[in-house]
Amino acid sequence: MPMFTTSDGHMMHYKDWGQGPVVTFSHGWPLSSDAWSGQMQFLAEQGYRCIAHDRRGHGKSAQTGTGNEMDTYADDLEQLFAALDLQDITMVGHSTGGGEVARYIGRHGTGRVKKAVLLGAVPPVMVQSAANPDGLPFSVFDGLRRDILKNRSQFYKDFAIPFFSANRPDANVSQSLLDEFWLISMQAGLKNAYECIKAFSETDFTEDLKKFDVPTLIVHGEDDQIVPIADSAHKSAKLVQGAQSLFYPGLPHGLTATHADRFNADLLAFLRS
């Protein structure tokens, strides 16, 4: 099982599939690299080298007691890139992973990066404040913290439903997909998942987005019930100079699974452009 050791001594798991131009994947909360399997399999067959890591505390990586915040997430990613000597990377980040990509570029620049994709991503900032009146109330994230401590297993079962918009009248979401979400989520450490809520909700990525100087694609489902599009993708598209945007009518936060063929085709087109 491919692993690397972070500078603070923790073992981190990653997948490395295929050969060719490099595409890296940063997953959403509280998932792991397994959430990207469909995209990685598809792109590996198209001649790309696909690398996805399990963020610290998630999946098969160490359940760390510290570093469960965006700066460390970004630094962990840079250490992986350095260990594998990756260059000309297309970085793809979903949800919290989109924040990870933004903070990586904000802290480490684009020396290794060729392109970026932010999908259903949390930037610029999720939580409501005087500076961000359109954000989600702080009470929303306090509710997540409360429920994950009370019964994380039940919480993940409940959270999967809006994640895939399975609560819509015309939804066609299988029980097996909801079960898979629960299974992957349960691999995340409780402390890590709990502390990551603050990381994805309160981190302000505005200045990070302004540092993007590579071709960037911003993708979002317009029926995203987890990261509302109006306060995320619409604003990020204005902050990233020259960004392309692709907004899917009616699609959910978890569109990489519910509409994999559509997203995979659009991702491949961006990679080839």
Tab-separated table of C-alpha atoms in Angstrom:
chain	number	residue	atom	x	y	z
A	1	MET	CA	0.000	0.000	0.000
A	2	PRO	CA	1.709	3.251	-1.093
A	3	MET	CA	2.515	5.454	1.907
A	4	PHE	CA	4.640	8.489	2.656
A	5	THR	CA	5.684	10.038	5.945
A	6	THR	CA	4.881	13.674	6.704
A	7	SER	CA	7.371	16.052	8.288
A	8	ASP	CA	5.643	15.581	11.655
A	9	GLY	CA	6.021	11.817	11.444
A	10	HIS	CA	2.627	10.548	10.272
A	11	MET	CA	1.980	7.902	7.629
A	12	MET	CA	-0.243	9.035	4.765
A	13	HIS	CA	-1.824	6.759	2.191
A	14	TYR	CA	-2.135	7.524	-1.513
A	15	LYS	CA	-3.115	5.806	-4.766
A	16	ASP	CA	-1.028	6.071	-7.920
A	17	TRP	CA	-2.734	4.680	-11.024
A	18	GLY	CA	-1.692	4.874	-14.673
A	19	GLN	CA	1.047	6.570	-16.648
A	20	GLY	CA	1.165	9.908	-18.451
A	21	PRO	CA	0.389	13.521	-17.519
A	22	VAL	CA	-0.282	13.851	-13.802
A	23	VAL	CA	-3.710	14.534	-12.333
A	24	THR	CA	-4.052	14.738	-8.547
A	25	PHE	CA	-7.287	14.480	-6.609
A	26	SER	CA	-8.179	15.996	-3.228
A	27	HIS	CA	-11.312	14.509	-1.683
A	28	GLY	CA	-14.213	16.014	0.207
A	29	TRP	CA	-15.181	15.669	3.872
A	30	PRO	CA	-15.373	13.133	5.458
A	31	LEU	CA	-14.376	10.838	2.592
A	32	SER	CA	-11.099	9.483	1.218
A	33	SER	CA	-9.349	8.818	-2.070
A	34	ASP	CA	-11.889	6.040	-2.651
A	35	ALA	CA	-14.409	8.734	-3.594
A	36	TRP	CA	-12.335	9.422	-6.730
A	37	SER	CA	-12.116	5.823	-7.954
A	38	GLY	CA	-14.438	6.354	-10.918
A	39	GLN	CA	-12.502	9.369	-12.181
A	40	MET	CA	-9.126	7.735	-11.620
A	41	GLN	CA	-10.070	4.540	-13.425
A	42	PHE	CA	-11.472	6.511	-16.356
A	43	LEU	CA	-8.485	8.838	-16.736
A	44	ALA	CA	-5.915	6.089	-16.252
A	45	GLU	CA	-7.506	4.343	-19.241
A	46	GLN	CA	-7.175	7.606	-21.195
A	47	GLY	CA	-3.423	7.827	-20.627
A	48	TYR	CA	-3.119	9.856	-17.423
A	49	ARG	CA	-1.285	9.209	-14.178
A	50	CYS	CA	-3.840	9.663	-11.400
A	51	ILE	CA	-2.779	10.245	-7.804
A	52	ALA	CA	-5.139	10.651	-4.865
A	53	HIS	CA	-4.226	10.777	-1.199
A	54	ASP	CA	-6.202	10.179	1.967
A	55	ARG	CA	-6.092	13.450	3.900
A	56	ARG	CA	-4.623	13.051	7.387
A	57	GLY	CA	-7.220	11.495	9.647
A	58	HIS	CA	-9.234	10.104	6.727
A	59	GLY	CA	-9.308	6.756	4.947
A	60	LYS	CA	-6.143	4.730	5.487
A	61	SER	CA	-3.983	7.649	6.642
A	62	ALA	CA	-2.944	8.172	10.247
A	63	GLN	CA	-5.581	9.581	12.574
A	64	THR	CA	-3.443	12.457	13.761
A	65	GLY	CA	-3.988	14.441	16.923
A	66	THR	CA	-2.767	17.652	15.324
A	67	GLY	CA	-2.666	19.402	11.966
A	68	ASN	CA	-6.332	19.081	11.145
A	69	GLU	CA	-6.455	22.449	9.395
A	70	MET	CA	-5.903	23.826	5.907
A	71	ASP	CA	-2.306	24.981	6.174
A	72	THR	CA	-1.164	21.527	7.238
A	73	TYR	CA	-3.375	19.811	4.654
A	74	ALA	CA	-1.694	21.911	1.948
A	75	ASP	CA	1.771	21.252	3.341
A	76	ASP	CA	1.083	17.498	3.444
A	77	LEU	CA	0.165	17.696	-0.220
A	78	GLU	CA	3.369	19.533	-1.102
A	79	GLN	CA	5.379	16.863	0.711
A	80	LEU	CA	3.644	14.157	-1.326
A	81	PHE	CA	4.348	16.026	-4.553
A	82	ALA	CA	7.999	16.423	-3.579
A	83	ALA	CA	8.328	12.758	-2.570
A	84	LEU	CA	6.987	11.672	-5.974
A	85	ASP	CA	8.792	14.498	-7.828
A	86	LEU	CA	5.576	15.552	-9.579
A	87	GLN	CA	5.552	18.318	-12.184
A	88	ASP	CA	2.983	19.821	-14.568
A	89	ILE	CA	0.142	18.677	-12.328
A	90	THR	CA	-3.534	19.240	-12.918
A	91	MET	CA	-4.928	19.549	-9.392
A	92	VAL	CA	-8.567	18.539	-8.901
A	93	GLY	CA	-10.312	19.242	-5.602
A	94	HIS	CA	-13.863	18.495	-4.501
A	95	SER	CA	-15.581	20.334	-1.638
A	96	THR	CA	-13.057	20.476	1.235
A	97	GLY	CA	-10.507	19.220	-1.280
A	98	GLY	CA	-11.173	22.331	-3.352
A	99	GLY	CA	-10.154	24.371	-0.343
A	100	GLU	CA	-7.059	22.217	-0.030
A	101	VAL	CA	-6.130	22.965	-3.652
A	102	ALA	CA	-6.714	26.692	-3.117
A	103	ARG	CA	-4.609	26.788	0.046
A	104	TYR	CA	-1.877	24.733	-1.657
A	105	ILE	CA	-1.579	27.317	-4.422
A	106	GLY	CA	-1.794	30.141	-1.897
A	107	ARG	CA	1.069	28.700	0.178
A	108	HIS	CA	3.209	26.887	-2.403
A	109	GLY	CA	2.456	28.605	-5.700
A	110	THR	CA	2.068	26.965	-9.086
A	111	GLY	CA	5.635	25.872	-9.793
A	112	ARG	CA	4.458	22.262	-9.974
A	113	VAL	CA	0.943	23.048	-11.210
A	114	LYS	CA	-0.270	23.213	-14.809
A	115	LYS	CA	-4.048	23.505	-14.299
A	116	ALA	CA	-6.609	23.446	-11.492
A	117	VAL	CA	-10.187	22.226	-11.106
A	118	LEU	CA	-12.415	23.291	-8.219
A	119	LEU	CA	-15.506	21.093	-8.005
A	120	GLY	CA	-18.312	21.836	-5.553
A	121	ALA	CA	-15.561	23.587	-3.645
A	122	VAL	CA	-15.842	25.441	-0.339
A	123	PRO	CA	-13.919	28.630	-1.310
A	124	PRO	CA	-13.995	31.528	-0.905
A	125	VAL	CA	-15.471	31.015	2.627
A	126	MET	CA	-18.540	29.145	3.818
A	127	VAL	CA	-19.478	30.600	7.193
A	128	GLN	CA	-21.572	33.729	7.569
A	129	SER	CA	-19.918	36.844	8.986
A	130	ALA	CA	-20.066	40.596	8.672
A	131	ALA	CA	-17.669	40.295	5.744
A	132	ASN	CA	-19.613	37.367	4.246
A	133	PRO	CA	-23.315	38.006	4.961
A	134	ASP	CA	-24.430	35.467	2.334
A	135	GLY	CA	-22.664	32.575	4.064
A	136	LEU	CA	-24.208	29.778	6.080
A	137	PRO	CA	-24.933	30.597	9.742
A	138	PHE	CA	-22.403	29.413	12.304
A	139	SER	CA	-25.177	27.343	13.854
A	140	VAL	CA	-25.174	25.062	10.792
A	141	PHE	CA	-21.616	23.970	11.512
A	142	ASP	CA	-22.211	23.756	15.242
A	143	GLY	CA	-25.020	21.354	14.345
A	144	LEU	CA	-22.609	19.205	12.353
A	145	ARG	CA	-20.227	19.079	15.310
A	146	ARG	CA	-23.028	18.223	17.720
A	147	ASP	CA	-24.413	15.426	15.551
A	148	ILE	CA	-21.079	13.851	14.717
A	149	LEU	CA	-20.271	13.590	18.412
A	150	LYS	CA	-23.710	12.281	19.319
A	151	ASN	CA	-23.890	9.490	16.729
A	152	ARG	CA	-21.493	9.751	13.820
A	153	SER	CA	-22.765	6.580	12.165
A	154	GLN	CA	-26.318	7.875	11.985
A	155	PHE	CA	-25.087	11.316	11.007
A	156	TYR	CA	-23.239	9.960	7.972
A	157	LYS	CA	-26.298	7.986	6.903
A	158	ASP	CA	-28.411	11.134	7.119
A	159	PHE	CA	-25.776	13.375	5.508
A	160	ALA	CA	-25.511	11.144	2.431
A	161	ILE	CA	-29.077	11.995	1.429
A	162	PRO	CA	-28.594	15.739	0.723
A	163	PHE	CA	-25.028	15.053	-0.441
A	164	PHE	CA	-26.444	13.201	-3.452
A	165	SER	CA	-29.781	15.097	-3.513
A	166	ALA	CA	-31.544	11.799	-2.861
A	167	ASN	CA	-34.309	13.840	-1.205
A	168	ARG	CA	-35.505	15.291	-4.527
A	169	PRO	CA	-38.731	13.890	-6.066
A	170	ASP	CA	-37.015	12.817	-9.285
A	171	ALA	CA	-33.856	11.469	-7.649
A	172	ASN	CA	-32.435	8.177	-8.845
A	173	VAL	CA	-29.878	7.425	-6.145
A	174	SER	CA	-29.265	3.809	-5.230
A	175	GLN	CA	-29.128	2.586	-1.664
A	176	SER	CA	-25.742	1.075	-2.463
A	177	LEU	CA	-24.324	4.541	-3.187
A	178	LEU	CA	-25.655	5.856	0.115
A	179	ASP	CA	-24.153	2.825	1.857
A	180	GLU	CA	-20.788	3.412	0.174
A	181	PHE	CA	-20.754	7.010	1.424
A	182	TRP	CA	-21.392	5.771	4.966
A	183	LEU	CA	-18.691	3.107	4.701
A	184	ILE	CA	-16.009	5.509	3.488
A	185	SER	CA	-16.996	8.199	5.995
A	186	MET	CA	-16.774	5.807	8.933
A	187	GLN	CA	-13.059	5.334	8.184
A	188	ALA	CA	-12.356	8.942	9.180
A	189	GLY	CA	-11.208	9.511	12.740
A	190	LEU	CA	-13.769	11.214	14.947
A	191	LYS	CA	-11.338	13.903	16.090
A	192	ASN	CA	-10.137	14.493	12.551
A	193	ALA	CA	-13.616	14.775	11.070
A	194	TYR	CA	-14.739	16.997	13.936
A	195	GLU	CA	-11.823	19.423	13.595
A	196	CYS	CA	-12.053	19.446	9.811
A	197	ILE	CA	-15.480	21.092	10.084
A	198	LYS	CA	-13.808	24.257	11.333
A	199	ALA	CA	-11.190	23.970	8.580
A	200	PHE	CA	-13.646	23.764	5.697
A	201	SER	CA	-16.211	26.205	7.069
A	202	GLU	CA	-14.177	29.012	8.600
A	203	THR	CA	-11.057	29.204	6.421
A	204	ASP	CA	-11.089	32.233	4.132
A	205	PHE	CA	-9.539	31.356	0.769
A	206	THR	CA	-10.070	34.738	-0.877
A	207	GLU	CA	-6.399	35.662	-1.064
A	208	ASP	CA	-5.464	32.128	-2.158
A	209	LEU	CA	-7.826	32.332	-5.132
A	210	LYS	CA	-6.275	35.621	-6.197
A	211	LYS	CA	-2.914	33.842	-6.545
A	212	PHE	CA	-4.155	31.373	-9.169
A	213	ASP	CA	-2.201	31.962	-12.400
A	214	VAL	CA	-2.924	28.714	-14.255
A	215	PRO	CA	-5.952	27.694	-16.329
A	216	THR	CA	-8.721	26.929	-13.861
A	217	LEU	CA	-12.086	25.235	-14.243
A	218	ILE	CA	-14.761	25.886	-11.611
A	219	VAL	CA	-17.477	23.218	-11.605
A	220	HIS	CA	-20.589	23.128	-9.449
A	221	GLY	CA	-23.981	21.481	-9.338
A	222	GLU	CA	-26.763	24.031	-9.134
A	223	ASP	CA	-28.703	21.796	-6.740
A	224	ASP	CA	-25.752	21.506	-4.358
A	225	GLN	CA	-27.320	21.270	-0.887
A	226	ILE	CA	-23.988	21.034	0.950
A	227	VAL	CA	-21.991	23.914	-0.555
A	228	PRO	CA	-24.535	26.367	-1.992
A	229	ILE	CA	-23.370	27.626	-5.365
A	230	ALA	CA	-24.227	31.298	-4.873
A	231	ASP	CA	-21.746	31.807	-2.043
A	232	SER	CA	-19.026	29.564	-3.431
A	233	ALA	CA	-18.534	28.915	-7.140
A	234	HIS	CA	-20.182	32.135	-8.296
A	235	LYS	CA	-17.820	34.155	-6.122
A	236	SER	CA	-14.732	32.045	-6.825
A	237	ALA	CA	-15.259	32.454	-10.560
A	238	LYS	CA	-14.890	36.205	-10.087
A	239	LEU	CA	-11.760	35.906	-7.936
A	240	VAL	CA	-9.760	33.505	-10.137
A	241	GLN	CA	-8.481	35.463	-13.098
A	242	GLY	CA	-9.583	33.937	-16.402
A	243	ALA	CA	-11.411	31.028	-14.776
A	244	GLN	CA	-13.755	28.901	-16.840
A	245	SER	CA	-16.990	27.893	-15.165
A	246	LEU	CA	-19.253	24.917	-15.681
A	247	PHE	CA	-22.494	24.917	-13.721
A	248	TYR	CA	-24.754	21.862	-13.995
A	249	PRO	CA	-28.506	22.531	-13.643
A	250	GLY	CA	-30.114	20.232	-11.097
A	251	LEU	CA	-26.977	18.307	-10.155
A	252	PRO	CA	-25.975	17.580	-6.533
A	253	HIS	CA	-22.852	17.974	-4.456
A	254	GLY	CA	-21.906	14.352	-5.091
A	255	LEU	CA	-22.153	14.591	-8.866
A	256	THR	CA	-18.885	12.702	-9.394
A	257	ALA	CA	-20.874	9.590	-8.460
A	258	THR	CA	-24.416	10.392	-9.598
A	259	HIS	CA	-23.333	11.819	-12.965
A	260	ALA	CA	-19.862	10.362	-13.349
A	261	ASP	CA	-19.966	9.929	-17.129
A	262	ARG	CA	-20.907	13.562	-17.672
A	263	PHE	CA	-18.293	14.963	-15.316
A	264	ASN	CA	-15.576	12.588	-16.531
A	265	ALA	CA	-16.113	13.697	-20.130
A	266	ASP	CA	-15.960	17.374	-19.168
A	267	LEU	CA	-12.862	16.826	-17.034
A	268	LEU	CA	-11.139	15.007	-19.898
A	269	ALA	CA	-12.007	17.833	-22.289
A	270	PHE	CA	-10.427	20.351	-19.896
A	271	LEU	CA	-7.312	18.232	-19.528
A	272	ARG	CA	-6.950	18.045	-23.309
A	273	SER	CA	-7.667	21.717	-23.920
